[in-house]
Short mmCIF file of N, CA, C and O in Angstrom, two decimals:
data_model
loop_
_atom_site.label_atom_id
_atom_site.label_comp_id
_atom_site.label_asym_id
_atom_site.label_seq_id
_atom_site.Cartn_x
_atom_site.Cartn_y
_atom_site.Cartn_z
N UNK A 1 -5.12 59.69 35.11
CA UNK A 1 -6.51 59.44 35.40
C UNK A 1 -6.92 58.10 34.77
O UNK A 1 -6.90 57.95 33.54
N UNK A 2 -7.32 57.03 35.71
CA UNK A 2 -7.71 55.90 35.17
C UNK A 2 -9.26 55.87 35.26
O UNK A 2 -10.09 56.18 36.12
N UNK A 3 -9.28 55.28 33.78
CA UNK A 3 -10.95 55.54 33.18
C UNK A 3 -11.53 53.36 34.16
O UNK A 3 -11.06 52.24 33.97
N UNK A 4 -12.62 53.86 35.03
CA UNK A 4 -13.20 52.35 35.82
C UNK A 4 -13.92 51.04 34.51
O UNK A 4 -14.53 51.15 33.45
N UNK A 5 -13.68 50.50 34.88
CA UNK A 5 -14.48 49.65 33.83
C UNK A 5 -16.28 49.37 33.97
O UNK A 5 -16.61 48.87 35.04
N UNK A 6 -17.32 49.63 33.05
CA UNK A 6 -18.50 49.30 33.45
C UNK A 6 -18.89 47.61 34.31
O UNK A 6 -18.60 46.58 33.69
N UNK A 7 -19.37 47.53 35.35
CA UNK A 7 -20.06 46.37 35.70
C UNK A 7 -19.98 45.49 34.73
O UNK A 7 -19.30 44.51 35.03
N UNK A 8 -20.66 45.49 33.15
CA UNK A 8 -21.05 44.30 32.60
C UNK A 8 -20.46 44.22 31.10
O UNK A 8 -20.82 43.59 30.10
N UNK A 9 -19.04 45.43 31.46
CA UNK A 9 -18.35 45.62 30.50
C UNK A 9 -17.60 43.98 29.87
O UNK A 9 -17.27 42.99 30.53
N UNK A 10 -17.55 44.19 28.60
CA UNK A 10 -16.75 42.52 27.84
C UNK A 10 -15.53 42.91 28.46
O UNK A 10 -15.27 41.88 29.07
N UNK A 11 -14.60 43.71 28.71
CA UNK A 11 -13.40 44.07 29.21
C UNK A 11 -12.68 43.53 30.45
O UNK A 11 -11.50 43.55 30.82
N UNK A 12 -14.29 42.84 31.16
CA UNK A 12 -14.12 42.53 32.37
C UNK A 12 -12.85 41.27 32.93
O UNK A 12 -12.12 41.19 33.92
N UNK A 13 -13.08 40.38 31.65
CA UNK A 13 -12.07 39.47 31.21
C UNK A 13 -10.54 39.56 31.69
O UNK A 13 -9.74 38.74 32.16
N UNK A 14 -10.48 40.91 31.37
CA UNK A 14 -8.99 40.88 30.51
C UNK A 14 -8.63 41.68 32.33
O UNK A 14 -7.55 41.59 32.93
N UNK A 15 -9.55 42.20 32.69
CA UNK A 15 -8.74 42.60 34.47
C UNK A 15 -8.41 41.21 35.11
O UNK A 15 -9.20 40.37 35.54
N UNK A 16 -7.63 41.20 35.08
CA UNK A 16 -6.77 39.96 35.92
C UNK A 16 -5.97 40.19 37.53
O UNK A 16 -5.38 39.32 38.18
N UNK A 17 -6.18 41.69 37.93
CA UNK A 17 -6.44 41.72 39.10
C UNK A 17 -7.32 42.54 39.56
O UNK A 17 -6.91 43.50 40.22
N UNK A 18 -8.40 42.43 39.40
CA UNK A 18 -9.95 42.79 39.41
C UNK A 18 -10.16 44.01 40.20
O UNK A 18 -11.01 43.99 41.10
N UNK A 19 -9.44 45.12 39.95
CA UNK A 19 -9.32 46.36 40.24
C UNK A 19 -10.04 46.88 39.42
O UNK A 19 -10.16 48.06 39.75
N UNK A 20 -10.70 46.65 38.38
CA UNK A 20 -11.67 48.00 38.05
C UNK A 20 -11.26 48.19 36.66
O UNK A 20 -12.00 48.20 35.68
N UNK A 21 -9.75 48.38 36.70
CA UNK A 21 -8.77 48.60 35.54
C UNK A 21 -8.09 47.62 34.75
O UNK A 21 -7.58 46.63 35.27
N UNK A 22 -8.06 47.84 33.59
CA UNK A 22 -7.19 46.99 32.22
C UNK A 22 -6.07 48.07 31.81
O UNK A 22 -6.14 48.97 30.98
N UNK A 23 -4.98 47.67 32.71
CA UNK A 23 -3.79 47.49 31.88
C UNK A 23 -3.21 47.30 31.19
O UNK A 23 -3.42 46.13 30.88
N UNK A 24 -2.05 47.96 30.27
CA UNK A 24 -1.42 47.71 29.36
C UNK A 24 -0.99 46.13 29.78
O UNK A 24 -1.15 45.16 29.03
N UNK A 25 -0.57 46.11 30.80
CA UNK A 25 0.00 44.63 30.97
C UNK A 25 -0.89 43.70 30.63
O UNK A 25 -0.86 42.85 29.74
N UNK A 26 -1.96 44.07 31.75
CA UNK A 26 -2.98 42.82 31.69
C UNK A 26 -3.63 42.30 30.17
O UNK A 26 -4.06 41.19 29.89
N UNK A 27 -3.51 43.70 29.17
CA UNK A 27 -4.09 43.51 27.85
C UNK A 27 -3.18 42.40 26.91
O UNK A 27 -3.36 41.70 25.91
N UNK A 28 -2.30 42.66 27.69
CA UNK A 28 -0.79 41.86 26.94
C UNK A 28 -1.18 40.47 27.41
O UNK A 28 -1.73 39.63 26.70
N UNK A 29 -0.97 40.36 28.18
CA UNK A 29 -0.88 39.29 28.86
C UNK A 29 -2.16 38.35 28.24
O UNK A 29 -1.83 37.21 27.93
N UNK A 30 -3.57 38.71 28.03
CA UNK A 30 -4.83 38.16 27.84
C UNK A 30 -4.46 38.33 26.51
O UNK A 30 -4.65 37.16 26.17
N UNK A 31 -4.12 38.81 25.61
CA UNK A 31 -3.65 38.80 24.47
C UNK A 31 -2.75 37.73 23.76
O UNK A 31 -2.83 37.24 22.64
N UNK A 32 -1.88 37.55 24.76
CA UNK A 32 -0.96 36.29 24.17
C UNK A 32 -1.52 35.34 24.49
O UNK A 32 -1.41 34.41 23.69
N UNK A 33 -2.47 35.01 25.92
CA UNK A 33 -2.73 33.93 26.02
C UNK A 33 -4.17 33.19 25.34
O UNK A 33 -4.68 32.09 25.60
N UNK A 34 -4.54 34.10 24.50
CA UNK A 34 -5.74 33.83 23.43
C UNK A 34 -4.86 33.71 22.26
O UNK A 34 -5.44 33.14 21.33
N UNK A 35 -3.53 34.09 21.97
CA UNK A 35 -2.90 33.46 20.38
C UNK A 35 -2.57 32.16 20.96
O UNK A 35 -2.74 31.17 20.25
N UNK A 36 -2.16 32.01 22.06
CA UNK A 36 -1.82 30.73 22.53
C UNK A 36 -2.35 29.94 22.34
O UNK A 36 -1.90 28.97 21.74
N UNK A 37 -3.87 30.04 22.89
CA UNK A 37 -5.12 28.86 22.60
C UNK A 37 -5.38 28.32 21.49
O UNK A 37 -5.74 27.17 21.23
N UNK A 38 -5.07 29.66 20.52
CA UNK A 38 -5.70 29.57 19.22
C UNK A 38 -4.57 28.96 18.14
O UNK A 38 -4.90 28.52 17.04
N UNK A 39 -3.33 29.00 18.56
CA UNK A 39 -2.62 28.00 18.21
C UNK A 39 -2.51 26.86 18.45
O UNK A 39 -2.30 26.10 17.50
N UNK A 40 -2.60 26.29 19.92
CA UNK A 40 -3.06 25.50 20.60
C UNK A 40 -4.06 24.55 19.53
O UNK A 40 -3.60 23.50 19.07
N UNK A 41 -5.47 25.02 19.16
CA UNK A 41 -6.55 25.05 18.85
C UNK A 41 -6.23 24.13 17.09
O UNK A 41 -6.58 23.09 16.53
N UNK A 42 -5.34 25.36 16.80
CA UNK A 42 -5.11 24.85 15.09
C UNK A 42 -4.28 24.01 15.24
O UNK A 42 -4.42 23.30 14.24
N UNK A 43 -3.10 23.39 16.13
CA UNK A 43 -2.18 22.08 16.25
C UNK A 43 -3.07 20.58 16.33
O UNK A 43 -2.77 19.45 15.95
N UNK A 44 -4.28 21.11 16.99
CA UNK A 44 -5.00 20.13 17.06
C UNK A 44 -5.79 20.06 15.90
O UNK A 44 -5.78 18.87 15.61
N UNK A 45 -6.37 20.58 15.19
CA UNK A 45 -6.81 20.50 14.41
C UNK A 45 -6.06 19.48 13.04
O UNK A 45 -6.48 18.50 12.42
N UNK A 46 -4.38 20.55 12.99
CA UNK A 46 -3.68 19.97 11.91
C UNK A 46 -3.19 18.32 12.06
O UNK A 46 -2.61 17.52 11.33
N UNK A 47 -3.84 18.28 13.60
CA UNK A 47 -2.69 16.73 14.03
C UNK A 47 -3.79 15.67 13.64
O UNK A 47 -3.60 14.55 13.16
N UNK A 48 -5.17 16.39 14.03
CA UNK A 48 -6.17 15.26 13.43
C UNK A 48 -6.39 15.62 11.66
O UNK A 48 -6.98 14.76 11.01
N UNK A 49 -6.09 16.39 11.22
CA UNK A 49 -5.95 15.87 9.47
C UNK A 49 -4.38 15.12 8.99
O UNK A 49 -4.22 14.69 7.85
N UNK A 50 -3.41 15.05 9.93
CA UNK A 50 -2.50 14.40 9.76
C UNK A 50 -3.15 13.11 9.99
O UNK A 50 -3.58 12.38 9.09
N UNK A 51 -3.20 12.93 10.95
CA UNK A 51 -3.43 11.31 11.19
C UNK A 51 -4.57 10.50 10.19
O UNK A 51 -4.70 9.29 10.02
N UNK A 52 -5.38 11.72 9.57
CA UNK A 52 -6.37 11.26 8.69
C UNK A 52 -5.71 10.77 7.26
O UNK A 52 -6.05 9.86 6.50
N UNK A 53 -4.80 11.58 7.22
CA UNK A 53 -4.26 11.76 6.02
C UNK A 53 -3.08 10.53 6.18
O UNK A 53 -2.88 9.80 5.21
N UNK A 54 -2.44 10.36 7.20
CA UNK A 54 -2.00 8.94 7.48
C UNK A 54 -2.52 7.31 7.10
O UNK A 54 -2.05 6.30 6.58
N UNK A 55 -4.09 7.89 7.86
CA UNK A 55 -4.67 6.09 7.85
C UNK A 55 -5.45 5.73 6.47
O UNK A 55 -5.99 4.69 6.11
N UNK A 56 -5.29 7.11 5.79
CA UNK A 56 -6.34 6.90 4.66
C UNK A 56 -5.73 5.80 3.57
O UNK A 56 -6.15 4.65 3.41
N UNK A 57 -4.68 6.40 2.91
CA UNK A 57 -4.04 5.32 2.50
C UNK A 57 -4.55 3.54 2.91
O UNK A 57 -5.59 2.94 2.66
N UNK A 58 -3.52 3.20 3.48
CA UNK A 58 -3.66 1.86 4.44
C UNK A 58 -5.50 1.23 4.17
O UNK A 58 -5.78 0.09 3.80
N UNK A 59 -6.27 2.05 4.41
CA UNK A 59 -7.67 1.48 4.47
C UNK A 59 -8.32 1.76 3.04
O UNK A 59 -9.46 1.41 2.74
N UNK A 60 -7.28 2.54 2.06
CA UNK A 60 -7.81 2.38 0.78
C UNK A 60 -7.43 1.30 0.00
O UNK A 60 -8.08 0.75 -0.88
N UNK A 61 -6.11 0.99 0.47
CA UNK A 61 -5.50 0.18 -0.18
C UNK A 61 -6.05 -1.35 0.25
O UNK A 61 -6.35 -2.15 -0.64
N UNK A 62 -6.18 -1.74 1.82
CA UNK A 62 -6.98 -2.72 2.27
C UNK A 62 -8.69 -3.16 1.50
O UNK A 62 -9.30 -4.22 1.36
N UNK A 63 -8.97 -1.72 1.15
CA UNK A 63 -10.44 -2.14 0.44
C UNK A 63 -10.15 -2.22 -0.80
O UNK A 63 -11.18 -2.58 -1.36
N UNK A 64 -9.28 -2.07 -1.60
CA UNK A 64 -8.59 -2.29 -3.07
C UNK A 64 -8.76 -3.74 -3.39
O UNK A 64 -9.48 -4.30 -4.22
N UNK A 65 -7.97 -4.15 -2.58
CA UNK A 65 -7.17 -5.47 -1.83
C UNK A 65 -8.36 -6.56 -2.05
O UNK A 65 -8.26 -7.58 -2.74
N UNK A 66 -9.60 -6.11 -1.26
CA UNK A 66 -11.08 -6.74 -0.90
C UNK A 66 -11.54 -7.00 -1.74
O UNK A 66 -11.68 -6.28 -2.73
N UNK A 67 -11.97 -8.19 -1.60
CA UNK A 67 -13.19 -9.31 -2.66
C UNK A 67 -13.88 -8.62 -2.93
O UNK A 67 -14.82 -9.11 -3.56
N UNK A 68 -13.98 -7.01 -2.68
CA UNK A 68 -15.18 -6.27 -2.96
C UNK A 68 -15.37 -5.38 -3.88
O UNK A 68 -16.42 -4.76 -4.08
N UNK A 69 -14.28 -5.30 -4.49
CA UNK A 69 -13.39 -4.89 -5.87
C UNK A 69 -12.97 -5.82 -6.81
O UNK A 69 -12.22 -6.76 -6.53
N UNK A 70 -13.55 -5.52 -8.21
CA UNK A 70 -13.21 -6.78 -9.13
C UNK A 70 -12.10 -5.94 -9.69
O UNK A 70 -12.04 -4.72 -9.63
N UNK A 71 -10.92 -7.03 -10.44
CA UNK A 71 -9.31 -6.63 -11.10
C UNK A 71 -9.56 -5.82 -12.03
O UNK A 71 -9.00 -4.78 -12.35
N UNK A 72 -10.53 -6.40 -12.49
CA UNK A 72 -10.76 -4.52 -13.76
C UNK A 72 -10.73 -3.49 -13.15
O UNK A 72 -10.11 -2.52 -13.57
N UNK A 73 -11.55 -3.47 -11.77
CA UNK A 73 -11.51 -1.80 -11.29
C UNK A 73 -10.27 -1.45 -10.60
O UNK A 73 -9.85 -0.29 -10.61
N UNK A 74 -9.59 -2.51 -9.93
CA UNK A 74 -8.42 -2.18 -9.10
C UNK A 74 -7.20 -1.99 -10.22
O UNK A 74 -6.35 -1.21 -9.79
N UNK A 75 -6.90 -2.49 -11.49
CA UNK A 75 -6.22 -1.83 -12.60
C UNK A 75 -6.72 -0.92 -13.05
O UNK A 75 -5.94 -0.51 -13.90
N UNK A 76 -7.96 -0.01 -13.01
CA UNK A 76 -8.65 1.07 -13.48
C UNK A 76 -8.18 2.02 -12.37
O UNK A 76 -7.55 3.00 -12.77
N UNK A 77 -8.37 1.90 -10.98
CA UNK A 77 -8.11 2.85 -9.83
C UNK A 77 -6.47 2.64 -9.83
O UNK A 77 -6.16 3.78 -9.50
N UNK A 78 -5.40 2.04 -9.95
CA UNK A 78 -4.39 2.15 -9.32
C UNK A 78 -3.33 3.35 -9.80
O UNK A 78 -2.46 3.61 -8.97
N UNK A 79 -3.30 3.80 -10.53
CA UNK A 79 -3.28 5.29 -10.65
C UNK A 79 -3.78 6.21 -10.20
O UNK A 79 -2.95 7.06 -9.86
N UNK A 80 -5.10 6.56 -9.98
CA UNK A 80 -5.82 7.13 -8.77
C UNK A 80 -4.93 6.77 -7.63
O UNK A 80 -4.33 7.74 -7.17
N UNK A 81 -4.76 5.92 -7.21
CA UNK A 81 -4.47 5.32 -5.85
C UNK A 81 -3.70 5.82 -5.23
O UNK A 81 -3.71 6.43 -4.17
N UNK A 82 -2.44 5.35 -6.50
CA UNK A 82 -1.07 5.82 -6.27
C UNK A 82 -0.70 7.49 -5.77
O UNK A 82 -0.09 7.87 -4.77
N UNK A 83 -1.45 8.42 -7.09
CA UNK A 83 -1.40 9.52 -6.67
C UNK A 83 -1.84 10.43 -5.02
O UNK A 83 -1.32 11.33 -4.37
N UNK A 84 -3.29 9.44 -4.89
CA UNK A 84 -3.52 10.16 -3.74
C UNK A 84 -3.23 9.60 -2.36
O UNK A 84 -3.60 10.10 -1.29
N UNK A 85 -2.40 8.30 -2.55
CA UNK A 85 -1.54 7.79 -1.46
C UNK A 85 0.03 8.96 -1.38
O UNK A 85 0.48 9.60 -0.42
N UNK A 86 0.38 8.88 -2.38
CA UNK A 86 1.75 10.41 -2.30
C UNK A 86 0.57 11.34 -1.92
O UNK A 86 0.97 11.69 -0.81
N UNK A 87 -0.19 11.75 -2.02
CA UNK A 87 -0.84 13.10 -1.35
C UNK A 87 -0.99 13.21 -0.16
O UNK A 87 -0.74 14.28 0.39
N UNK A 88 -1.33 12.39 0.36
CA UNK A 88 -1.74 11.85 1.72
C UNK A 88 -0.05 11.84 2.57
O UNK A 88 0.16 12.41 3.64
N UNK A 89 0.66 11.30 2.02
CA UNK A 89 2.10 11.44 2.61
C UNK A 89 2.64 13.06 2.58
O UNK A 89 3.13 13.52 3.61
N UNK A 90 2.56 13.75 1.55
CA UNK A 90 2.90 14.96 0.90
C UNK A 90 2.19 16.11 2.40
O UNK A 90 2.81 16.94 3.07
N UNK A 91 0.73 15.69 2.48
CA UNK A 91 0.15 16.30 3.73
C UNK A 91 0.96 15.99 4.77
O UNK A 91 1.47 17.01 5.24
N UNK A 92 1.29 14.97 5.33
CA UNK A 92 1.91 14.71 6.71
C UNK A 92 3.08 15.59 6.61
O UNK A 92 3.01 16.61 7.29
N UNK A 93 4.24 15.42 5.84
CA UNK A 93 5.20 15.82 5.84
C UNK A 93 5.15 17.58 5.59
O UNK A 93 6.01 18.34 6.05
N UNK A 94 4.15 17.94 4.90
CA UNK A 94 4.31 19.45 5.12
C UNK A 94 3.36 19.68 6.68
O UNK A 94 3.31 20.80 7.19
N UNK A 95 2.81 18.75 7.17
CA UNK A 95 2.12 19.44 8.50
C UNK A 95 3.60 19.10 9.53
O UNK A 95 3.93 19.96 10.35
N UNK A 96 4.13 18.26 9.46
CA UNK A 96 5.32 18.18 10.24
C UNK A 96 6.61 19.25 10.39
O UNK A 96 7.29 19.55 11.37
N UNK A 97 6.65 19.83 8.54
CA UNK A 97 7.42 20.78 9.22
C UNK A 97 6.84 22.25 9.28
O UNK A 97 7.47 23.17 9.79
N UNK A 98 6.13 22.33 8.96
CA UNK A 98 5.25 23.16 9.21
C UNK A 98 5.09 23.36 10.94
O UNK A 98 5.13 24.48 11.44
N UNK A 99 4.92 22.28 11.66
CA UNK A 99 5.32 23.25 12.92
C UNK A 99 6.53 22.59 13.52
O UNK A 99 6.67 22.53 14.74
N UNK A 100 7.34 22.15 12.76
CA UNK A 100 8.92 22.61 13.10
C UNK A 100 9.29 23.89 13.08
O UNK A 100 9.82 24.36 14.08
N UNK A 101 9.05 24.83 11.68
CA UNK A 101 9.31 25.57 11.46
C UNK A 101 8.86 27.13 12.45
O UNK A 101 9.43 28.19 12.73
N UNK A 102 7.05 26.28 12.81
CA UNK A 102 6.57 27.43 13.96
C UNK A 102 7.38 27.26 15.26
O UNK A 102 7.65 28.14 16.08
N UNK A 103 7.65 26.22 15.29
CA UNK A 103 8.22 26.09 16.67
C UNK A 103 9.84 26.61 17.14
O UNK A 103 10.25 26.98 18.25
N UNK A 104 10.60 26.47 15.72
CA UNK A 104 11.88 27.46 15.51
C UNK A 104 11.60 29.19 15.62
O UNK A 104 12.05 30.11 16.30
N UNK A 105 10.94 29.09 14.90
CA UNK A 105 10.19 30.81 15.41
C UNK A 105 9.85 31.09 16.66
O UNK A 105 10.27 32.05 17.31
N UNK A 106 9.17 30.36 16.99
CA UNK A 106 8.77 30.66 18.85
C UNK A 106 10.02 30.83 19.33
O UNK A 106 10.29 32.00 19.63
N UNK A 107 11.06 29.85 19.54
CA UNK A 107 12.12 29.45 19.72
C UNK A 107 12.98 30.45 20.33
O UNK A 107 13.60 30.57 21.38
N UNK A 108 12.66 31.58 18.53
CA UNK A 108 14.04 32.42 18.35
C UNK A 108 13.54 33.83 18.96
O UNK A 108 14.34 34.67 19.35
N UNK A 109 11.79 34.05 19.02
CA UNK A 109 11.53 35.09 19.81
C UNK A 109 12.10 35.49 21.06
O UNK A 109 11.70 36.50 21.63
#
C-alpha cells in the first residue's frame, strides 16, 4: 500500500517521476545529489580561501616593500611576516590535499 503525497507536501521535490510517490530510489537519488551540491558548494568555498591565502602574502610583502612603511616598522613586522607568510602556504597545501584525499575516497567507493 503506497501512502500519496499531499499537494503542497516539501516531499514533492524528491518525486522525480511525479507519480504521487517517493521512493526508496528516488530518496536516494535526491539524497546524493544534495551531498553533491553541498560538496560542490564547500570546494568552492575552500578554493576561494586558497587563493586568498595565496595572494595575501605577495600584497603584504609588496606593501612592506612601500614608501609607506618606515625600516623601523618593516624590521619590527618581519617576523610577523615571515610567520604568517608560512601560514598562508601551510593553508594552501593542507586545502590541496585535503581534497586529494576526498577525491581518493570518492574514488575507492
Amino acid at each position: 500500500m503506497n501512502k500519496q503525497l499531499e499537494k503542497d507536501s516539501s516531499f514533492n521535490q524528491f518525486d522525480t517521476d511525479h507519480d504521487g510517490v517517493v521512493t526508496d530510489a528516488e530518496l536516494a537519488r535526491s539524497e546524493r545529489m544534495i551531498t553533491i551540491e553541498n560538496m560542490d558548494k564547500m570546494a568552492d568555498q575552500q578554493r576561494v580561501m586558497a587563493w586568498a591565502a595565496l595572494a595575501a602574502p605577495p600584497a603584504l610583502i609588496a606593501f612592506m616593500a612601500s614608501a609607506l612603511v618606515t625600516l623601523e616598522k618593516v624590521n619590527a613586522l618581519s617576523g610577523l611576516t615571515t610567520t604568517y607568510c608560512a601560514a598562508m602556504g601551510t593553508i594552501v597545501v593542507a586545502f590541496m590535499a585535503a581534497q586529494a584525499y576526498v577525491r581518493g575516497k570518492a574514488s575507492d567507493a
